[in-house]
PDB file of C-alpha atoms in Angstrom:
ATOM      1  CA  GLY A   1     109.714 110.115 107.288  1.00 55.00           C
ATOM      2  CA  ALA A   2     110.050 110.761 103.874  1.00 83.00           C
ATOM      3  CA  GLY A   3     108.334 107.572 100.849  1.00 95.00           C
ATOM      4  CA  VAL A   4     109.329 106.674  97.752  1.00 98.00           C
ATOM      5  CA  SER A   5     109.558 109.704  95.594  1.00 98.00           C
ATOM      6  CA  GLN A   6     108.786 109.305  91.810  1.00 98.00           C
ATOM      7  CA  SER A   7     109.390 112.313  89.077  1.00 98.00           C
ATOM      8  CA  PRO A   8     108.276 113.463  87.307  1.00 98.00           C
ATOM      9  CA  ARG A   9     104.451 113.062  88.114  1.00 97.00           C
ATOM     10  CA  TYR A  10     103.745 113.208  84.422  1.00 98.00           C
ATOM     11  CA  LYS A  11     105.529 112.751  81.106  1.00 98.00           C
ATOM     12  CA  VAL A  12     103.939 113.538  77.467  1.00 98.00           C
ATOM     13  CA  ALA A  13     106.294 112.150  75.181  1.00 98.00           C
ATOM     14  CA  LYS A  14     106.509 111.983  71.106  1.00 98.00           C
ATOM     15  CA  ARG A  15     106.782 109.100  69.698  1.00 98.00           C
ATOM     16  CA  GLY A  16     110.188 107.870  69.041  1.00 98.00           C
ATOM     17  CA  GLN A  17     111.224 110.392  71.711  1.00 98.00           C
ATOM     18  CA  ASP A  18     113.649 109.268  75.112  1.00 98.00           C
ATOM     19  CA  VAL A  19     112.508 109.472  78.211  1.00 98.00           C
ATOM     20  CA  ALA A  20     114.359 109.648  81.531  1.00 98.00           C
ATOM     21  CA  LEU A  21     111.700 108.508  84.967  1.00 98.00           C
ATOM     22  CA  ARG A  22     113.253 108.843  88.685  1.00 98.00           C
ATOM     23  CA  CYS A  23     112.567 107.339  91.513  1.00 98.00           C
ATOM     24  CA  ASP A  24     114.375 108.512  94.782  1.00 98.00           C
ATOM     25  CA  PRO A  25     113.894 105.093  97.036  1.00 97.00           C
ATOM     26  CA  ILE A  26     113.552 105.573 100.950  1.00 96.00           C
ATOM     27  CA  SER A  27     116.776 106.370 102.285  1.00 95.00           C
ATOM     28  CA  GLY A  28     118.859 103.011 103.506  1.00 92.00           C
ATOM     29  CA  HIS A  29     116.116 100.888 101.107  1.00 94.00           C
ATOM     30  CA  VAL A  30     118.049  97.752  99.634  1.00 93.00           C
ATOM     31  CA  SER A  31     116.230  96.797  97.489  1.00 93.00           C
ATOM     32  CA  LEU A  32     114.259  98.096  94.998  1.00 95.00           C
ATOM     33  CA  PHE A  33     112.000  97.407  91.790  1.00 96.00           C
ATOM     34  CA  TRP A  34     110.579  98.967  88.812  1.00 98.00           C
ATOM     35  CA  TYR A  35     107.222  98.072  87.633  1.00 98.00           C
ATOM     36  CA  GLN A  36     104.618  99.105  84.965  1.00 98.00           C
ATOM     37  CA  GLN A  37     101.175  99.364  85.027  1.00 97.00           C
ATOM     38  CA  ALA A  38      98.823  99.365  81.906  1.00 96.00           C
ATOM     39  CA  LEU A  39      95.448 100.799  82.203  1.00 94.00           C
ATOM     40  CA  GLY A  40      92.551  98.420  83.921  1.00 92.00           C
ATOM     41  CA  GLN A  41      95.826  96.049  84.681  1.00 94.00           C
ATOM     42  CA  GLY A  42      98.033  94.874  87.957  1.00 95.00           C
ATOM     43  CA  PRO A  43     101.672  96.376  88.102  1.00 96.00           C
ATOM     44  CA  GLU A  44     103.876  93.894  85.881  1.00 96.00           C
ATOM     45  CA  PHE A  45     107.292  93.665  87.292  1.00 95.00           C
ATOM     46  CA  LEU A  46     110.343  95.288  85.020  1.00 97.00           C
ATOM     47  CA  THR A  47     113.485  94.933  86.697  1.00 97.00           C
ATOM     48  CA  TYR A  48     115.215  94.677  90.389  1.00 94.00           C
ATOM     49  CA  PHE A  49     117.922  96.134  92.191  1.00 95.00           C
ATOM     50  CA  GLN A  50     119.591  95.247  95.268  1.00 93.00           C
ATOM     51  CA  ASN A  51     122.030  98.111  95.695  1.00 94.00           C
ATOM     52  CA  GLU A  52     123.919  98.837  92.552  1.00 96.00           C
ATOM     53  CA  ALA A  53     123.399  95.753  91.596  1.00 95.00           C
ATOM     54  CA  GLN A  54     120.986  94.948  88.857  1.00 96.00           C
ATOM     55  CA  LEU A  55     119.885  91.176  89.583  1.00 93.00           C
ATOM     56  CA  ASP A  56     117.005  90.957  87.509  1.00 93.00           C
ATOM     57  CA  LYS A  57     115.908  92.943  84.490  1.00 94.00           C
ATOM     58  CA  SER A  58     113.734  89.533  82.934  1.00 94.00           C
ATOM     59  CA  GLY A  59     110.096  91.435  82.953  1.00 96.00           C
ATOM     60  CA  LEU A  60     111.869  94.528  80.753  1.00 97.00           C
ATOM     61  CA  PRO A  61     109.665  94.228  77.544  1.00 96.00           C
ATOM     62  CA  SER A  62     112.427  95.348  74.966  1.00 95.00           C
ATOM     63  CA  ASP A  63     115.988  96.670  74.701  1.00 96.00           C
ATOM     64  CA  ARG A  64     114.844  99.758  74.503  1.00 98.00           C
ATOM     65  CA  PHE A  65     113.891 100.125  78.477  1.00 98.00           C
ATOM     66  CA  PHE A  66     117.124 100.533  80.150  1.00 97.00           C
ATOM     67  CA  ALA A  67     117.644 101.248  83.892  1.00 98.00           C
ATOM     68  CA  GLU A  68     120.330 102.101  86.229  1.00 98.00           C
ATOM     69  CA  ARG A  69     120.651 102.426  89.855  1.00 97.00           C
ATOM     70  CA  PRO A  70     124.898 103.991  89.980  1.00 96.00           C
ATOM     71  CA  GLU A  71     125.383 104.611  93.570  1.00 95.00           C
ATOM     72  CA  GLY A  72     122.687 102.489  94.963  1.00 93.00           C
ATOM     73  CA  SER A  73     120.035 105.144  95.897  1.00 96.00           C
ATOM     74  CA  VAL A  74     118.414 106.785  93.056  1.00 98.00           C
ATOM     75  CA  SER A  75     117.470 104.991  89.924  1.00 98.00           C
ATOM     76  CA  THR A  76     116.426 105.891  86.809  1.00 98.00           C
ATOM     77  CA  LEU A  77     114.190 104.081  84.360  1.00 98.00           C
ATOM     78  CA  LYS A  78     114.878 105.148  80.680  1.00 98.00           C
ATOM     79  CA  ILE A  79     113.006 103.900  77.111  1.00 98.00           C
ATOM     80  CA  GLN A  80     114.569 104.808  74.275  1.00 98.00           C
ATOM     81  CA  ARG A  81     112.776 105.805  71.107  1.00 98.00           C
ATOM     82  CA  THR A  82     109.120 105.238  72.473  1.00 98.00           C
ATOM     83  CA  GLN A  83     106.065 104.123  70.927  1.00 98.00           C
ATOM     84  CA  GLN A  84     102.933 104.283  71.648  1.00 97.00           C
ATOM     85  CA  GLU A  85     102.803 100.633  73.402  1.00 97.00           C
ATOM     86  CA  ASP A  86     104.673 102.381  75.658  1.00 98.00           C
ATOM     87  CA  SER A  87     102.017 104.588  77.514  1.00 98.00           C
ATOM     88  CA  ALA A  88     101.257 103.309  81.148  1.00 98.00           C
ATOM     89  CA  VAL A  89     101.841 104.268  84.928  1.00 98.00           C
ATOM     90  CA  TYR A  90     105.961 103.587  85.947  1.00 98.00           C
ATOM     91  CA  LEU A  91     106.205 102.542  89.152  1.00 98.00           C
ATOM     92  CA  CYS A  92     109.155 102.231  92.077  1.00 98.00           C
ATOM     93  CA  ALA A  93     109.458 100.487  94.790  1.00 97.00           C
ATOM     94  CA  SER A  94     111.718  99.510  97.312  1.00 95.00           C
ATOM     95  CA  SER A  95     112.135  97.599 100.053  1.00 93.00           C
ATOM     96  CA  PHE A  96     114.793  97.733 103.541  1.00 89.00           C
ATOM     97  CA  ASP A  97     116.210  94.550 103.458  1.00 78.00           C
ATOM     98  CA  ARG A  98     117.288  91.606 100.254  1.00 68.00           C
ATOM     99  CA  ASP A  99     114.813  88.274 100.060  1.00 60.00           C
ATOM    100  CA  SER A 100     112.531  89.367 103.362  1.00 61.00           C
ATOM    101  CA  TYR A 101     109.771  88.028 103.833  1.00 61.00           C
ATOM    102  CA  ASN A 102     109.300  90.788 106.485  1.00 71.00           C
ATOM    103  CA  SER A 103     109.845  93.523 104.394  1.00 84.00           C
ATOM    104  CA  PRO A 104     106.802  95.139 102.841  1.00 91.00           C
ATOM    105  CA  LEU A 105     107.729  96.844  99.419  1.00 93.00           C
ATOM    106  CA  HIS A 106     106.803 100.688  99.855  1.00 96.00           C
ATOM    107  CA  PHE A 107     105.753 101.872  95.990  1.00 97.00           C
ATOM    108  CA  GLY A 108     105.847 105.369  94.885  1.00 98.00           C
ATOM    109  CA  ASN A 109     102.807 107.066  93.256  1.00 97.00           C
ATOM    110  CA  GLY A 110     103.984 106.333  89.472  1.00 98.00           C
ATOM    111  CA  THR A 111     104.641 108.651  86.835  1.00 98.00           C
ATOM    112  CA  ARG A 112     102.584 108.324  83.980  1.00 98.00           C
ATOM    113  CA  LEU A 113     103.895 108.391  80.558  1.00 98.00           C
ATOM    114  CA  THR A 114     101.301 109.090  77.814  1.00 98.00           C
ATOM    115  CA  VAL A 115     102.992 108.844  74.192  1.00 98.00           C
ATOM    116  CA  THR A 116     101.444 110.671  71.312  1.00 97.00           C
TER     117      THR A 116
ATOM    118  CA  ASP B   1     104.983  81.808  90.033  1.00 58.00           C
ATOM    119  CA  ALA B   2     102.095  80.427  92.343  1.00 64.00           C
ATOM    120  CA  LYS B   3      99.214  81.891  90.783  1.00 89.00           C
ATOM    121  CA  THR B   4      95.935  83.067  92.880  1.00 95.00           C
ATOM    122  CA  THR B   5      92.351  83.854  92.000  1.00 96.00           C
ATOM    123  CA  GLN B   6      89.703  87.006  93.415  1.00 97.00           C
ATOM    124  CA  PRO B   7      86.651  87.601  92.318  1.00 97.00           C
ATOM    125  CA  ASN B   8      86.821  90.404  90.287  1.00 96.00           C
ATOM    126  CA  SER B   9      84.167  93.450  92.225  1.00 97.00           C
ATOM    127  CA  MET B  10      82.700  93.304  95.692  1.00 98.00           C
ATOM    128  CA  GLU B  11      80.487  95.821  97.600  1.00 97.00           C
ATOM    129  CA  SER B  12      80.029  96.758 100.850  1.00 96.00           C
ATOM    130  CA  ASN B  13      78.438  99.219 102.742  1.00 96.00           C
ATOM    131  CA  GLU B  14      80.415 101.652 104.993  1.00 97.00           C
ATOM    132  CA  GLU B  15      80.587 100.704 108.286  1.00 96.00           C
ATOM    133  CA  GLU B  16      80.437  97.023 108.161  1.00 96.00           C
ATOM    134  CA  PRO B  17      83.187  93.919 108.276  1.00 96.00           C
ATOM    135  CA  VAL B  18      84.521  92.774 104.685  1.00 97.00           C
ATOM    136  CA  HIS B  19      85.439  89.167 104.039  1.00 98.00           C
ATOM    137  CA  LEU B  20      87.728  89.708 100.985  1.00 98.00           C
ATOM    138  CA  PRO B  21      88.612  85.934  99.622  1.00 98.00           C
ATOM    139  CA  CYS B  22      91.869  84.844  97.597  1.00 97.00           C
ATOM    140  CA  ASN B  23      92.406  81.361  96.554  1.00 97.00           C
ATOM    141  CA  HIS B  24      95.620  79.552  95.658  1.00 95.00           C
ATOM    142  CA  SER B  25      95.222  75.930  95.454  1.00 94.00           C
ATOM    143  CA  THR B  26      98.862  76.251  94.110  1.00 92.00           C
ATOM    144  CA  ILE B  27     100.564  77.561  96.760  1.00 92.00           C
ATOM    145  CA  SER B  28     104.068  75.821  97.791  1.00 89.00           C
ATOM    146  CA  GLY B  29     105.939  75.611 101.389  1.00 87.00           C
ATOM    147  CA  THR B  30     108.172  79.490 100.669  1.00 83.00           C
ATOM    148  CA  ASP B  31     105.040  81.327  99.603  1.00 89.00           C
ATOM    149  CA  TYR B  32     103.983  83.941 102.006  1.00 92.00           C
ATOM    150  CA  ILE B  33     101.147  85.178 101.608  1.00 94.00           C
ATOM    151  CA  HIS B  34     100.652  89.245 101.168  1.00 95.00           C
ATOM    152  CA  TRP B  35      97.912  91.430 100.421  1.00 97.00           C
ATOM    153  CA  TYR B  36      98.577  95.272  98.857  1.00 98.00           C
ATOM    154  CA  ARG B  37      95.742  97.528  97.774  1.00 98.00           C
ATOM    155  CA  GLN B  38      95.620 100.113  95.402  1.00 98.00           C
ATOM    156  CA  LEU B  39      93.601 103.324  95.893  1.00 96.00           C
ATOM    157  CA  PRO B  40      92.974 105.247  92.823  1.00 93.00           C
ATOM    158  CA  SER B  41      95.363 107.814  91.200  1.00 93.00           C
ATOM    159  CA  GLN B  42      98.061 105.622  93.820  1.00 96.00           C
ATOM    160  CA  GLY B  43     100.714 103.130  94.164  1.00 97.00           C
ATOM    161  CA  PRO B  44     100.446  99.971  95.791  1.00 97.00           C
ATOM    162  CA  GLU B  45     100.197 100.174  99.322  1.00 97.00           C
ATOM    163  CA  TYR B  46     101.097  97.161 101.791  1.00 96.00           C
ATOM    164  CA  VAL B  47      98.323  96.108 104.322  1.00 97.00           C
ATOM    165  CA  ILE B  48      99.291  92.598 105.475  1.00 96.00           C
ATOM    166  CA  HIS B  49     101.088  89.391 105.095  1.00 94.00           C
ATOM    167  CA  GLY B  50     101.037  85.769 106.836  1.00 94.00           C
ATOM    168  CA  LEU B  51     102.462  82.288 106.472  1.00 92.00           C
ATOM    169  CA  THR B  52     100.196  79.820 108.497  1.00 93.00           C
ATOM    170  CA  SER B  53      98.484  81.580 111.191  1.00 93.00           C
ATOM    171  CA  ASN B  54      96.147  84.061 111.117  1.00 95.00           C
ATOM    172  CA  VAL B  55      97.607  87.273 111.142  1.00 95.00           C
ATOM    173  CA  ASN B  56      96.154  90.791 112.712  1.00 96.00           C
ATOM    174  CA  ASN B  57      97.295  94.157 112.629  1.00 94.00           C
ATOM    175  CA  ARG B  58      95.646  98.305 112.160  1.00 92.00           C
ATOM    176  CA  MET B  59      94.515  98.109 109.506  1.00 90.00           C
ATOM    177  CA  ALA B  60      92.981  94.383 108.994  1.00 96.00           C
ATOM    178  CA  SER B  61      93.153  90.250 109.924  1.00 97.00           C
ATOM    179  CA  LEU B  62      93.826  88.221 107.530  1.00 98.00           C
ATOM    180  CA  ALA B  63      92.360  84.368 107.725  1.00 98.00           C
ATOM    181  CA  ILE B  64      94.489  81.826 106.564  1.00 97.00           C
ATOM    182  CA  ALA B  65      93.198  77.709 105.570  1.00 97.00           C
ATOM    183  CA  GLU B  66      94.578  75.174 107.414  1.00 95.00           C
ATOM    184  CA  ASP B  67      95.407  73.674 104.597  1.00 95.00           C
ATOM    185  CA  ARG B  68      96.888  77.081 103.117  1.00 96.00           C
ATOM    186  CA  LYS B  69      94.747  76.817  99.454  1.00 96.00           C
ATOM    187  CA  SER B  70      93.042  79.591 100.215  1.00 97.00           C
ATOM    188  CA  SER B  71      93.155  82.975 102.695  1.00 97.00           C
ATOM    189  CA  THR B  72      90.705  85.956 103.559  1.00 98.00           C
ATOM    190  CA  LEU B  73      91.500  89.587 104.183  1.00 98.00           C
ATOM    191  CA  ILE B  74      88.809  91.083 106.807  1.00 98.00           C
ATOM    192  CA  LEU B  75      88.312  94.545 107.025  1.00 97.00           C
ATOM    193  CA  HIS B  76      85.906  94.929 110.188  1.00 95.00           C
ATOM    194  CA  ARG B  77      84.428  98.336 109.328  1.00 95.00           C
ATOM    195  CA  ALA B  78      85.424  99.499 105.872  1.00 96.00           C
ATOM    196  CA  THR B  79      85.171 103.157 105.590  1.00 97.00           C
ATOM    197  CA  LEU B  80      85.296 105.054 102.289  1.00 97.00           C
ATOM    198  CA  ARG B  81      88.443 105.271 102.556  1.00 96.00           C
ATOM    199  CA  ASP B  82      89.180 101.776 102.209  1.00 97.00           C
ATOM    200  CA  ALA B  83      87.613 102.178  98.176  1.00 97.00           C
ATOM    201  CA  ALA B  84      90.515 100.317  96.549  1.00 98.00           C
ATOM    202  CA  VAL B  85      92.391  97.863  94.199  1.00 98.00           C
ATOM    203  CA  TYR B  86      92.924  94.801  96.885  1.00 98.00           C
ATOM    204  CA  TYR B  87      95.828  92.647  95.889  1.00 98.00           C
ATOM    205  CA  CYS B  88      96.263  88.751  96.791  1.00 97.00           C
ATOM    206  CA  ILE B  89      99.617  87.995  95.813  1.00 94.00           C
ATOM    207  CA  LEU B  90     102.024  84.925  97.275  1.00 92.00           C
ATOM    208  CA  ARG B  91     105.754  86.150  97.646  1.00 87.00           C
ATOM    209  CA  ASP B  92     108.556  83.689  96.896  1.00 80.00           C
ATOM    210  CA  VAL B  93     111.402  84.762  99.287  1.00 70.00           C
ATOM    211  CA  GLY B  94     113.906  81.712  97.673  1.00 67.00           C
ATOM    212  CA  GLY B  95     115.644  81.137  94.771  1.00 67.00           C
ATOM    213  CA  THR B  96     116.163  83.472  92.447  1.00 71.00           C
ATOM    214  CA  SER B  97     112.936  85.108  93.076  1.00 75.00           C
ATOM    215  CA  TYR B  98     114.303  88.308  94.791  1.00 79.00           C
ATOM    216  CA  GLY B  99     111.218  88.645  96.918  1.00 79.00           C
ATOM    217  CA  LYS B 100     109.555  90.362  93.836  1.00 85.00           C
ATOM    218  CA  LEU B 101     106.399  90.602  93.669  1.00 89.00           C
ATOM    219  CA  THR B 102     103.572  89.000  91.405  1.00 90.00           C
ATOM    220  CA  PHE B 103     100.025  91.113  90.901  1.00 93.00           C
ATOM    221  CA  GLY B 104      97.078  89.451  89.281  1.00 91.00           C
ATOM    222  CA  GLN B 105      93.543  91.769  88.425  1.00 91.00           C
ATOM    223  CA  GLY B 106      92.793  91.852  92.482  1.00 96.00           C
ATOM    224  CA  THR B 107      89.469  92.801  93.569  1.00 98.00           C
ATOM    225  CA  ILE B 108      87.615  96.758  93.091  1.00 98.00           C
ATOM    226  CA  LEU B 109      85.882  97.122  96.793  1.00 98.00           C
ATOM    227  CA  THR B 110      83.432  99.819  96.367  1.00 98.00           C
ATOM    228  CA  VAL B 111      81.975 100.752  99.193  1.00 97.00           C
ATOM    229  CA  HIS B 112      78.268 102.864  99.713  1.00 97.00           C
ATOM    230  CA  PRO B 113      77.786 105.268 102.258  1.00 95.00           C
TER     231      PRO B 113
END
């Protein structure tokens, strides 16, 4: 079946612009995670949704970052007034169960954001 | 979160076995050992996980030390497609961790033809 889909695949933004990154998780998956991956580094956790509820946003680096999942399926990560340090690959992952050790995360291929 | 230690890089030849080590001396009783890998320009991909016993699946085997302070991911016959960054992660499914994964630097595996 279809995996996790992210769009756009690449995004170039001028410093100060707002961007919106979309994630379509696997249908029926309860949990949804956003990660940020800088070049040469491992992914870093940003935020977690269980259905439409955002239960953990401890990894969001500033109040310029905002995520939503209003109907418990598609999620959008919004970055306001982008800065050069926001340049990274943004990864979305979903899993079937909540809190389940037997439910692996399925990752999309990410959106590469470049802020010029 | 409990931390893991992995070598920065390893090399292998095609069709030979590969043993990727991971140390996790501060592992707690509720931590599961997960392995993910990330191929170039792709998102991470689940490989295998375990708690105490050794595990096998179609991709790999996971050998867990009796004291759980270390583990080894085994690729039985490496192929060029196995060249990737391999992450060993302790996944705590208790409390308010919500099962999130905390990635380290991982091991870059190079496979030579």
